[in-house]
XYZ file of C-alpha atoms in Angstrom:
725
model
C 21.421 58.130 69.015
C 20.570 55.807 66.124
C 17.065 54.510 65.675
C 16.028 50.936 64.997
C 12.777 50.383 63.154
C 11.510 46.783 62.908
C 10.934 45.715 59.322
C 8.209 43.405 58.073
C 8.538 41.021 55.111
C 6.613 42.038 52.025
C 4.942 38.630 51.697
C 2.968 36.596 54.224
C 4.357 33.501 55.915
C 1.738 31.308 57.556
C 1.441 27.895 59.128
C -1.595 25.869 58.128
C -3.105 23.232 60.402
C -6.433 21.448 60.229
C -9.057 21.107 62.904
C -11.776 18.527 63.476
C -14.151 20.966 61.801
C -11.992 20.889 58.645
C -12.043 17.121 58.574
C -15.799 17.088 59.129
C -16.324 19.605 56.313
C -14.203 17.714 53.789
C -16.194 15.961 51.061
C -16.327 12.171 51.547
C -15.291 11.661 47.926
C -12.147 13.722 48.481
C -11.126 11.745 51.557
C -11.829 8.440 49.813
C -9.750 9.506 46.819
C -6.934 10.508 49.150
C -7.040 7.088 50.798
C -6.859 5.350 47.416
C -3.872 7.433 46.309
C -1.987 7.134 49.590
C -2.508 3.396 49.773
C -1.617 2.691 46.157
C 1.594 4.691 46.457
C 2.523 3.046 49.778
C 1.887 -0.478 48.502
C 3.712 0.259 45.238
C 6.741 1.510 47.165
C 6.721 -1.509 49.461
C 6.684 -3.772 46.419
C 9.639 -1.876 44.909
C 11.622 -2.284 48.132
C 10.822 -5.987 48.119
C 12.184 -6.301 44.576
C 15.243 -4.286 45.554
C 15.857 -6.646 48.441
C 15.825 -9.541 45.974
C 18.387 -7.813 43.764
C 15.833 -7.169 41.012
C 16.270 -3.395 40.939
C 19.471 -2.311 39.213
C 20.476 0.931 40.871
C 18.878 2.825 43.749
C 15.383 2.534 45.137
C 14.748 5.854 46.875
C 11.411 5.139 48.511
C 9.065 7.862 49.691
C 7.285 5.708 52.261
C 6.082 8.054 54.978
C 6.101 11.114 52.709
C 2.995 10.305 50.661
C 0.809 12.927 52.358
C 2.741 15.814 50.849
C 2.498 14.478 47.302
C -1.163 13.411 47.402
C -2.366 16.501 49.242
C -0.659 18.803 46.755
C -1.381 16.957 43.502
C -5.119 16.369 43.856
C -5.983 20.083 43.463
C -4.029 20.169 40.177
C -5.147 19.386 36.632
C -3.388 17.502 33.857
C -2.458 20.869 32.315
C -0.389 21.721 35.373
C 3.230 20.580 35.353
C 5.137 18.902 38.158
C 8.685 17.703 38.529
C 10.621 16.319 41.437
C 13.838 15.036 42.872
C 15.561 11.649 42.991
C 12.980 10.676 45.646
C 9.993 11.253 43.425
C 7.995 8.023 43.062
C 5.128 9.402 45.158
C 4.862 12.691 43.247
C 5.038 10.971 39.879
C 2.460 8.337 40.809
C 0.091 10.879 42.331
C 0.191 13.003 39.162
C -0.125 10.042 36.807
C -2.972 8.443 38.764
C -4.798 11.761 39.010
C -4.419 12.155 35.245
C -6.057 8.829 34.414
C -8.672 9.138 37.179
C -9.398 12.869 37.476
C -12.753 12.240 39.149
C -11.149 10.140 41.820
C -10.444 6.502 42.660
C -13.230 4.797 44.601
C -11.578 2.688 47.324
C -14.452 0.180 47.190
C -14.007 -0.674 43.519
C -11.449 -2.648 41.545
C -8.715 -0.662 39.865
C -9.293 0.282 36.246
C -7.054 -0.818 33.394
C -5.696 2.730 33.102
C -4.602 2.702 36.732
C -3.036 -0.725 36.355
C -1.145 0.503 33.304
C 0.275 3.455 35.239
C 1.446 1.141 38.007
C 2.905 -1.385 35.567
C 4.772 1.148 33.444
C 6.105 2.876 36.556
C 7.304 -0.429 37.984
C 8.858 -1.403 34.665
C 10.707 1.903 34.436
C 12.123 1.544 37.934
C 13.285 -1.948 36.959
C 14.873 -0.549 33.772
C 12.565 -2.337 31.346
C 11.421 -1.569 27.844
C 7.744 -1.069 28.663
C 8.609 1.668 31.174
C 7.733 5.304 30.581
C 11.324 5.983 29.489
C 11.857 2.499 28.026
C 14.110 1.713 30.970
C 16.453 4.655 30.437
C 15.400 6.694 33.449
C 14.857 4.134 36.168
C 13.898 5.169 39.673
C 15.226 8.725 39.510
C 14.069 9.911 36.053
C 10.341 9.332 35.777
C 8.469 11.299 33.134
C 5.047 11.178 31.514
C 4.467 14.478 29.772
C 0.891 13.660 28.813
C 0.033 13.642 32.515
C 1.990 16.815 33.237
C 4.724 14.825 34.991
C 7.683 16.525 33.329
C 10.473 14.526 34.941
C 12.037 13.649 38.259
C 15.707 14.465 38.608
C 18.780 12.870 40.161
C 20.668 16.158 40.531
C 19.770 17.862 43.798
C 17.943 21.047 42.816
C 18.492 20.316 39.130
C 14.829 20.274 38.152
C 13.886 23.566 39.801
C 14.986 25.898 36.947
C 13.362 23.607 34.367
C 10.005 23.872 36.140
C 10.284 27.658 35.960
C 10.536 27.332 32.178
C 7.252 25.463 32.073
C 5.707 28.124 34.328
C 6.860 30.858 31.932
C 5.360 28.973 28.991
C 2.050 28.463 30.814
C 1.735 32.156 31.569
C 2.923 33.439 28.199
C 0.506 31.098 26.405
C -2.359 32.781 28.254
C -3.388 29.798 30.381
C -3.887 29.607 34.132
C -1.803 26.434 34.413
C 0.969 26.319 36.997
C 4.161 24.399 37.637
C 5.010 22.661 40.906
C 8.601 21.710 41.594
C 9.246 19.309 44.464
C 12.564 19.242 46.286
C 13.920 18.588 49.742
C 15.849 20.095 52.590
C 19.094 19.424 50.717
C 18.146 21.347 47.577
C 16.994 24.389 49.538
C 20.664 25.380 49.890
C 21.611 24.770 46.238
C 22.497 27.803 44.139
C 20.260 26.915 41.189
C 17.275 26.650 43.539
C 17.893 30.039 45.122
C 18.572 31.619 41.726
C 15.226 30.325 40.512
C 13.401 31.711 43.567
C 14.702 35.137 42.595
C 13.971 34.841 38.871
C 10.460 33.458 39.387
C 9.591 36.203 41.844
C 11.022 38.962 39.640
C 9.018 37.690 36.658
C 5.908 36.670 38.654
C 5.925 33.135 37.314
C 3.137 30.738 38.333
C 5.352 28.201 40.078
C 5.033 26.572 43.488
C 8.300 25.743 45.209
C 7.254 22.692 47.211
C 9.739 21.757 49.924
C 9.532 18.266 51.388
C 11.428 18.748 54.629
C 12.093 15.174 55.716
C 14.873 16.451 57.986
C 17.725 14.482 56.432
C 19.869 14.968 53.331
C 21.068 11.349 53.360
C 22.295 11.411 56.998
C 22.952 15.118 57.619
C 20.066 16.623 59.553
C 18.527 19.962 58.719
C 19.776 21.696 61.863
C 23.346 20.883 60.839
C 22.852 22.233 57.327
C 21.222 25.586 58.045
C 20.747 28.083 60.847
C 17.045 28.421 59.893
C 15.495 24.935 59.772
C 12.063 26.418 59.020
C 12.874 26.239 55.345
C 9.867 28.185 54.077
C 11.483 31.258 55.646
C 13.545 31.383 52.459
C 10.510 32.604 50.573
C 10.363 35.871 52.505
C 13.771 36.925 51.224
C 12.435 36.762 47.657
C 8.978 38.247 48.339
C 7.302 34.870 47.809
C 4.197 34.098 49.897
C 4.986 31.001 51.931
C 3.130 28.297 53.805
C 4.392 25.825 56.406
C 2.358 22.639 56.852
C 2.439 19.323 58.677
C 3.002 17.031 55.710
C 1.758 14.004 57.633
C -1.691 15.669 57.502
C -2.828 15.197 53.923
C -5.839 17.494 54.318
C -3.700 20.341 55.643
C -1.423 20.015 52.605
C -4.466 20.019 50.345
C -5.718 23.218 52.006
C -2.387 24.995 51.635
C -2.068 24.005 47.984
C -5.533 25.309 47.182
C -4.614 28.645 48.751
C -1.358 28.743 46.802
C -3.156 27.881 43.566
C -5.565 30.765 43.997
C -2.562 33.073 44.260
C -0.769 31.619 41.222
C -3.739 31.154 38.898
C -4.710 34.810 39.303
C -1.331 36.012 38.068
C 0.209 37.024 41.387
C 3.426 35.071 40.974
C 5.181 32.191 42.728
C 4.439 30.517 46.041
C 6.358 28.343 48.471
C 5.006 25.467 50.557
C 7.106 23.629 53.118
C 5.721 20.324 54.362
C 7.265 18.542 57.314
C 7.407 14.869 56.355
C 9.492 11.856 57.293
C 11.020 9.108 55.224
C 10.700 5.889 57.158
C 13.700 4.279 55.512
C 17.288 5.201 54.758
C 18.294 7.218 51.705
C 18.179 4.038 49.619
C 16.751 0.609 50.340
C 14.609 -0.962 53.046
C 16.633 -0.278 56.201
C 15.598 2.444 58.678
C 17.902 5.363 59.263
C 18.494 4.194 62.824
C 20.309 1.158 61.442
C 23.017 3.571 60.269
C 23.147 5.483 63.529
C 22.166 8.953 62.361
C 18.697 8.959 63.923
C 17.059 7.234 66.848
C 14.434 4.526 66.979
C 12.369 6.758 69.246
C 12.301 9.467 66.577
C 11.243 6.964 63.926
C 8.550 5.556 66.196
C 7.165 9.013 66.920
C 6.725 9.797 63.237
C 5.169 6.423 62.486
C 2.534 7.202 65.121
C 1.597 10.166 62.909
C 1.424 8.151 59.687
C -0.602 9.991 57.003
C -2.621 6.913 56.048
C -3.469 6.094 59.644
C -4.536 9.670 60.333
C -6.796 9.725 57.295
C -8.208 6.268 58.079
C -9.102 7.400 61.573
C -11.172 10.294 60.261
C -12.873 8.107 57.650
C -13.931 5.708 60.373
C -14.916 8.463 62.795
C -17.202 10.014 60.201
C -18.656 6.648 59.201
C -17.505 6.990 55.587
C -15.568 3.706 55.595
C -15.210 1.066 58.275
C -12.011 -0.701 59.303
C -12.639 -3.698 57.056
C -13.260 -1.524 54.000
C -10.073 0.401 54.686
C -8.099 -2.814 55.059
C -9.483 -4.089 51.766
C -8.036 -1.072 49.947
C -4.569 -2.277 50.903
C -5.398 -5.927 50.203
C -6.607 -5.123 46.686
C -3.594 -2.934 45.984
C -1.198 -5.691 47.072
C -3.024 -8.210 44.900
C -2.765 -5.909 41.891
C 0.961 -5.358 42.442
C 1.477 -9.106 42.612
C -0.427 -9.520 39.332
C 1.603 -6.798 37.659
C 4.841 -8.240 38.985
C 3.961 -11.567 37.413
C 3.900 -9.850 34.017
C 7.563 -8.886 34.209
C 9.003 -11.565 36.533
C 9.424 -15.315 36.313
C 10.980 -18.028 38.494
C 14.750 -18.078 38.364
C 15.780 -21.150 36.332
C 17.602 -23.517 38.651
C 17.058 -21.177 41.575
C 15.613 -21.807 45.005
C 11.849 -21.716 45.547
C 10.665 -18.105 45.457
C 13.694 -16.805 43.583
C 12.754 -14.729 40.555
C 14.303 -12.864 37.662
C 13.210 -10.310 35.087
C 11.717 -11.996 32.042
C 14.370 -11.749 29.324
C 12.019 -10.258 26.744
C 11.198 -7.355 29.075
C 14.676 -5.858 28.790
C 15.390 -3.155 26.188
C 17.242 -4.255 23.079
C 20.943 -3.402 23.511
C 20.795 -1.744 20.089
C 18.602 0.884 21.760
C 21.699 2.106 23.635
C 22.394 5.264 21.642
C 18.982 5.809 20.062
C 17.752 9.278 20.960
C 21.037 10.856 21.953
C 19.957 13.295 19.263
C 16.886 13.546 17.094
C 16.546 12.006 13.650
C 16.346 15.443 11.941
C 12.958 14.611 10.449
C 12.049 18.246 11.129
C 14.116 19.020 8.028
C 12.155 16.741 5.718
C 11.352 18.674 2.559
C 13.649 21.591 3.390
C 15.552 23.084 0.458
C 18.988 23.828 1.836
C 21.220 26.335 0.073
C 24.871 27.314 0.314
C 26.751 30.315 -0.973
C 27.067 28.843 -4.483
C 23.324 28.121 -4.762
C 21.931 31.169 -2.953
C 19.734 33.226 -5.279
C 19.239 36.329 -3.153
C 21.004 39.668 -3.319
C 24.367 39.882 -1.540
C 26.052 42.862 0.105
C 29.024 43.423 2.365
C 28.055 43.720 6.012
C 29.461 43.485 9.495
C 29.157 40.076 11.128
C 27.251 41.448 14.127
C 24.741 43.148 11.831
C 23.903 39.761 10.337
C 23.346 38.403 13.843
C 20.916 41.205 14.609
C 19.295 40.826 11.206
C 18.537 37.125 11.433
C 17.433 37.287 15.086
C 15.081 40.156 14.286
C 13.672 38.350 11.266
C 13.097 35.184 13.260
C 11.237 37.088 15.969
C 9.081 38.854 13.399
C 8.116 35.672 11.569
C 8.032 33.151 14.424
C 6.170 34.183 17.609
C 7.573 31.166 19.446
C 11.133 32.551 19.442
C 12.183 33.996 22.797
C 15.611 35.489 23.553
C 17.006 35.819 27.065
C 20.267 36.839 28.632
C 22.035 39.476 30.661
C 21.638 43.055 29.406
C 20.239 42.019 26.026
C 17.320 44.440 26.507
C 19.585 47.398 27.266
C 22.706 49.044 25.757
C 21.103 49.205 22.297
C 21.222 45.468 21.765
C 23.353 44.060 24.557
C 27.089 44.416 24.982
C 27.788 43.817 21.267
C 24.592 45.004 19.573
C 23.380 41.549 18.571
C 19.812 42.230 19.747
C 19.649 45.858 18.616
C 16.085 47.189 18.381
C 14.436 43.946 19.457
C 13.491 44.908 23.021
C 11.341 47.756 21.716
C 9.585 45.561 19.154
C 9.161 42.445 21.296
C 9.247 43.497 24.961
C 7.561 40.313 26.137
C 10.000 38.034 24.258
C 13.313 39.815 24.857
C 14.011 38.863 28.439
C 16.780 40.658 30.257
C 17.778 38.310 33.041
C 19.396 38.632 36.443
C 22.994 37.431 36.650
C 22.033 33.826 37.316
C 23.128 31.551 34.495
C 21.947 28.343 36.144
C 18.443 29.728 36.595
C 17.858 31.323 33.215
C 19.597 28.531 31.300
C 17.434 25.955 33.048
C 14.372 28.110 32.525
C 15.150 28.132 28.808
C 15.580 24.366 28.959
C 12.129 24.022 30.521
C 10.628 26.213 27.818
C 12.228 24.026 25.162
C 10.981 20.806 26.753
C 7.506 22.308 27.081
C 7.565 22.627 23.301
C 5.534 25.775 22.747
C 8.513 28.124 22.518
C 12.013 28.218 21.039
C 14.385 29.820 23.512
C 17.635 31.470 22.461
C 19.832 31.897 25.528
C 22.802 34.258 25.337
C 25.933 33.855 27.441
C 27.832 37.107 27.562
C 31.029 35.021 27.678
C 31.546 31.339 26.966
C 33.300 30.777 30.307
C 29.925 31.222 31.996
C 28.965 27.756 30.783
C 30.773 26.414 33.842
C 28.382 28.357 36.064
C 25.446 26.713 34.284
C 27.151 23.375 33.651
C 24.493 21.298 35.412
C 21.701 22.727 33.295
C 23.672 22.537 30.053
C 25.108 19.062 30.380
C 23.151 17.100 33.019
C 19.768 18.508 32.073
C 19.382 19.995 28.582
C 21.980 17.849 26.838
C 20.768 14.578 28.365
C 17.014 15.181 28.454
C 16.060 13.547 25.167
C 18.060 10.365 25.726
C 17.513 10.081 29.489
C 13.734 10.092 29.245
C 13.523 7.527 26.461
C 14.667 9.297 23.301
C 11.425 11.036 22.400
C 11.732 14.493 23.981
C 12.382 17.321 21.540
C 14.717 19.967 22.987
C 14.610 22.989 20.622
C 17.111 25.101 22.552
C 19.718 27.475 21.096
C 22.637 28.820 23.109
C 24.601 31.786 21.769
C 28.038 31.678 23.367
C 30.737 34.314 22.795
C 34.459 33.571 22.578
C 36.520 36.616 23.574
C 40.176 35.709 23.084
C 42.256 38.745 22.239
C 40.080 41.288 24.060
C 42.113 41.552 27.253
C 39.347 40.109 29.425
C 41.614 37.468 30.922
C 41.312 33.881 32.026
C 37.638 33.856 32.994
C 36.199 35.594 29.936
C 38.093 34.134 26.985
C 37.657 30.407 26.509
C 36.591 28.503 23.419
C 34.025 25.950 24.689
C 33.887 23.811 21.518
C 36.082 21.071 22.939
C 33.920 20.766 26.046
C 30.610 20.717 24.193
C 31.974 18.120 21.764
C 32.363 15.677 24.660
C 28.785 16.217 25.879
C 26.190 13.875 24.336
C 23.121 15.547 22.928
C 24.519 18.892 21.820
C 25.004 20.056 18.259
C 27.684 22.703 17.727
C 27.705 25.445 15.101
C 30.716 27.695 14.442
C 30.024 30.308 11.711
C 33.006 32.232 10.327
C 31.194 34.541 7.875
C 28.071 36.728 8.066
C 26.428 34.682 5.319
C 27.053 31.445 7.176
C 25.782 32.892 10.450
C 22.349 33.638 9.006
C 21.905 30.224 7.409
C 23.305 28.301 10.365
C 21.203 30.198 12.921
C 18.078 29.459 10.872
C 19.019 25.788 10.797
C 19.747 25.781 14.524
C 16.336 27.274 15.288
C 14.555 24.692 13.171
C 16.484 21.835 14.806
C 14.755 19.915 17.615
C 18.064 19.282 19.401
C 19.943 21.739 21.602
C 22.435 23.705 19.510
C 25.254 25.930 20.722
C 26.044 28.676 18.212
C 29.585 29.907 18.808
C 30.497 33.516 18.087
C 33.857 35.294 18.322
C 34.531 38.928 19.094
C 37.187 38.989 16.360
C 34.383 38.468 13.858
C 31.779 40.939 15.159
C 33.152 43.988 13.355
C 34.681 42.081 10.456
C 32.915 42.534 7.152
C 31.932 39.825 4.738
C 29.275 38.700 2.303
C 25.779 38.817 3.767
C 22.194 38.728 2.462
C 20.482 42.021 1.747
C 16.933 41.025 2.632
C 16.616 37.230 2.398
C 17.034 35.999 5.971
C 15.110 32.743 5.525
C 17.639 30.387 3.947
C 19.054 27.353 5.775
C 22.536 25.924 5.447
C 22.676 22.120 5.553
C 23.549 20.231 8.701
C 26.876 18.445 8.509
C 28.292 20.343 5.548
C 31.720 21.993 5.798
C 33.005 24.755 3.523
C 36.147 24.276 1.451
C 37.599 27.810 1.662
C 40.796 27.157 -0.337
C 41.936 24.299 -2.561
C 45.402 22.811 -2.613
C 47.195 19.491 -2.794
C 50.017 19.435 -0.239
C 48.271 19.664 3.118
C 44.754 19.812 4.584
C 44.092 22.454 7.243
C 40.925 21.897 9.263
C 39.690 24.871 11.265
C 36.609 26.753 12.456
C 35.217 30.045 13.751
C 37.626 33.034 13.880
C 40.654 30.810 13.333
C 39.455 30.345 9.747
C 40.489 33.890 8.854
C 43.912 33.464 10.448
C 44.462 30.256 8.488
C 43.373 31.873 5.238
C 45.623 34.866 5.859
C 48.585 32.546 6.418
C 47.866 30.442 3.345
C 47.314 33.435 1.077
C 50.283 35.481 2.297
C 52.727 32.587 2.090
C 51.364 30.806 -0.954
C 50.912 27.483 0.851
C 49.488 24.692 -1.309
C 46.649 23.806 1.091
C 43.064 22.703 1.281
C 41.395 24.815 3.988
C 38.283 23.237 5.454
C 36.017 25.445 7.585
C 34.043 22.843 9.537
C 30.993 24.985 10.426
C 29.474 22.002 12.310
C 31.623 20.606 15.132
C 29.592 17.984 17.005
C 30.350 14.305 16.524
C 27.137 13.614 14.628
C 27.490 16.541 12.225
C 31.109 16.449 11.076
C 31.472 16.492 7.284
C 33.547 13.321 6.971
C 33.056 13.202 3.210
C 34.810 16.514 2.665
C 37.598 15.575 5.065
C 38.064 12.179 3.406
C 38.267 13.652 -0.088
C 40.894 16.122 1.053
C 42.966 13.603 3.041
C 43.142 11.229 0.094
C 44.489 14.111 -1.964
C 47.001 15.699 0.444
C 47.847 12.862 2.868
C 48.658 15.468 5.557
C 46.425 17.153 8.113
C 46.792 20.138 10.400
C 44.001 20.984 12.833
C 44.145 24.690 13.689
C 42.344 26.373 16.581
C 42.972 29.328 18.841
C 42.281 28.040 22.313
C 44.205 26.359 25.111
C 45.486 22.865 24.417
C 43.870 21.350 27.510
C 40.280 22.070 26.468
C 40.945 21.978 22.749
C 38.490 20.729 20.190
C 41.152 19.096 18.030
C 41.978 16.399 20.589
C 39.048 14.158 19.783
C 38.963 15.161 16.131
C 42.578 14.082 15.562
C 41.903 10.764 17.240
C 38.848 10.118 15.082
C 40.595 11.141 11.865
C 43.490 8.746 12.405
C 41.045 5.940 13.111
C 39.091 6.621 9.948
C 41.856 7.608 7.542
C 45.076 6.083 8.897
C 45.915 4.345 5.628
C 45.879 7.658 3.757
C 48.117 9.605 6.127
C 51.796 10.015 5.266
C 52.482 12.192 8.292
C 51.272 12.350 11.902
C 48.310 14.660 12.379
C 49.648 18.035 13.466
C 47.856 20.633 15.540
C 47.989 24.349 16.060
C 46.597 25.450 19.414
C 47.138 28.016 22.091
C 49.254 27.318 25.142
C 48.377 25.365 28.236
C 47.291 28.379 30.255
C 44.164 30.434 29.766
C 44.765 33.882 28.262
C 46.049 36.532 30.665
C 45.171 40.215 30.920
C 48.599 41.375 29.701
C 48.475 42.068 25.982
C 51.797 40.319 25.486
C 50.914 37.273 27.576
C 47.466 36.988 26.014
C 48.949 36.947 22.518
C 51.435 34.300 23.643
C 48.587 32.139 24.969
C 46.501 31.990 21.778
C 47.139 30.915 18.189
C 46.772 33.144 15.156
C 48.335 33.417 11.699
C 51.954 33.283 12.858
C 51.452 29.914 14.535
C 49.730 28.542 11.457
C 52.551 29.776 9.242
C 55.193 28.173 11.438
C 53.419 24.823 11.474
C 52.719 24.723 7.717
C 56.308 25.730 6.952
C 57.596 22.939 9.163
C 55.385 20.320 7.544
C 55.839 21.355 3.938
C 59.600 21.758 4.210
C 59.914 18.318 5.779
C-alpha cells in the first residue's frame, strides 16, 4: 500500500487584515498623508478622464480610480532610493512614488500644495496629453511614465513586460551593497505571462530584493480572473517559487501599508523576494470613463458593492471617528485638489478658436517640435569624446596569431579585471570551462559574483540585464547560446531595451551588450542556426557589430562596452577556431564606430559582406582572381554604416554584390540594397545583386544544410555571372 504524506510549502502565505485597534494605533500624520495621496491621485485621474471625454487625450486613458489604496499603501513605506515600475494602468503608482519623493515627510491635507507637488501633477498631466513639458517630453503618454530621480523607473504597455526589468534594478541595488528594493506592479493578466513567471524563478534563485506586487482587479479587460486561472488567489503563485506571499484587501490602505512593511523587512535584510496580492477594483472600463457594466461583462450590483468599500471613504471614516479631521476638512482636501488641477489645466489648455463655449484645445506651443521625432533613438556618442580610436594599420601593440575564441575570452577577461561594473550572464557560462565554446574560460573562478549562470529563461535574464543597464551602475553582457533564442526574448530585446531611450524621452542611457552566436553549418538545424542581423537592423535603438577577425573582435567589443546604446555583437561558430591576427597583451584599444574594413581592392565589382561570410568572399576572390573591392562592414545598424567607404567603391566599380550566408527571408541585405540604390543610383551600371541562403532555415541533414546556406561557391557563381556579363 502506498503512503501519502502531506507536503507544506517552504515559504509562508498569509492574509493580512486590519482591526479597529490597528486603525487606532496608526499615527495621525500617516493617515493624513494617506488621505492627501489618495485624494490627489483620485482627482488627477478624474481630470484626465474629463479631458479624454473632450477628445484632448490622444491615445488611451487607463484610469486607476478605485485602485489607489494599493499604490498609496505600498509606496509610502518606500524611499526615493527604492525603484518601482508598473503596467499600462500605472498613473496611481507613478504619482504616489513621485509625490512621496518630493514630499517625503508627508502632505498635510490642511495646507496648500507646494510648488514641487504642483510640478509633479503638471508634468504628469502634460505627459499623458503628449506634451513637451511632460516627463518624457510627450513620448510616453499615459502608459510610459518615468521619473528616475524619484525611483519611478517606468510604467509599461506590454503586459508583464516591466517585471524582468525591475529584477535588474533589484540586482543592482543588492550588488551595490545598499538595502534598496524594487517593486514591480502588475495585474491579474500578467500573472500568467511567461516573462513574469520566469522572473519569479530567477529572483527567488538569486535572492533578489524585489516585491512582486499583484493588483488583482479581477478583470484583464473583460475576462474575469476565474476564467483565466484555476487558482484565482493569485499570491498562491509565490509558493511554487519559495517566495513569501501576502494577500491583502487593497481597498484597505492601512492593511496594504502593513503588508508592505512586513515585506520590506524581509527584503532589506537580504532574504530575497516577496509577493503581495491586493484585491482592488477599477471602477471604470479598461479605457475611458464608462463602467464595465456598460459593456456587459460585469454587473451594476458588483460595481456598487465595491464602491461601498471605497479606499478614500474607508480612510475618511477612521479619520473622523478618531477626531483627526472632520467632514468639512476632508471635503476641503478634494476641493483644493480640484482647484489645483483646474489651474494646471489652464496652463496647457485654451478655448478652442471658433468653438462652442467650454470647448478647449491644447495650446499649440505645448506640443513637442516635430523635429524631435527621431531624437534619442540612439545616443549622440558623446561618451567617445576624446577617445583615440585605432585600426589595424595604426595599432602600435604586439601582434600574434590566435584563435578567434581566445580573443573573445581575452578581451572579456580584461574588461572584467579593469572595470568592476562589467557583469556577464547567460546559460552555462560559469560551467564547462567557459561555456559551450570557451568564451568565458576562467572568469567564473576569478569573478564569481559577476559571472552569472542563468536558468533557461531568456526573457527573464535578458530583461534583468536591461534593468541593470537602465539603472546605470553596471554594464551587462548577456550571452545567447544561439541567436534563434532572440525570439524567445523578443519582447525584452525590441519592445523594452531597444525602445527604452527613445520611449522615455531620449535621455536614458542603455549600456547593454548582447553576444549572439550564429551556428550555420554545425548541424543544429532550423532553431539553432539563424543570422539575426536582418532582424536587428529593423529594430530602432540597436547598434550591430559583426567582427570577422580576432583583432576586430577585441576592438569592437571594447567599443561596444563603452557605448551607451544597446549593442548586439554577432559571433559565428565558423570563426571560433579560425586563427588570425590578434593582440598579444594590449586589450584596451577601440575600433571606431561606423568604419568598415576594405579587405581587398579591385575595380570591377564591389562585394559587401560581414561576419563569417567575409572569409568565404575572400576565398572566392583570391582563388578565382576576381577584380573586386571587398568591404567587410563590421558595423551593420542603420546609423553606423560606413557610407563613405561604400560610396568610394561604388563610384569606382559601378557594380555591387551583397553577400551573406543566411536565409533570404530574414536577410540583412534587403534593406541595405534598397538604401544603396537610393543613395547611389546614378553610379550603378548594373542592378544590385545578392548572395544569400535559400528560403528555408538550415536543416539537420549535412547535404540539406549546405544547400540552405551560402559560402564560397555561391559567391563564385554570382561574381562569374556579373563579370562575364
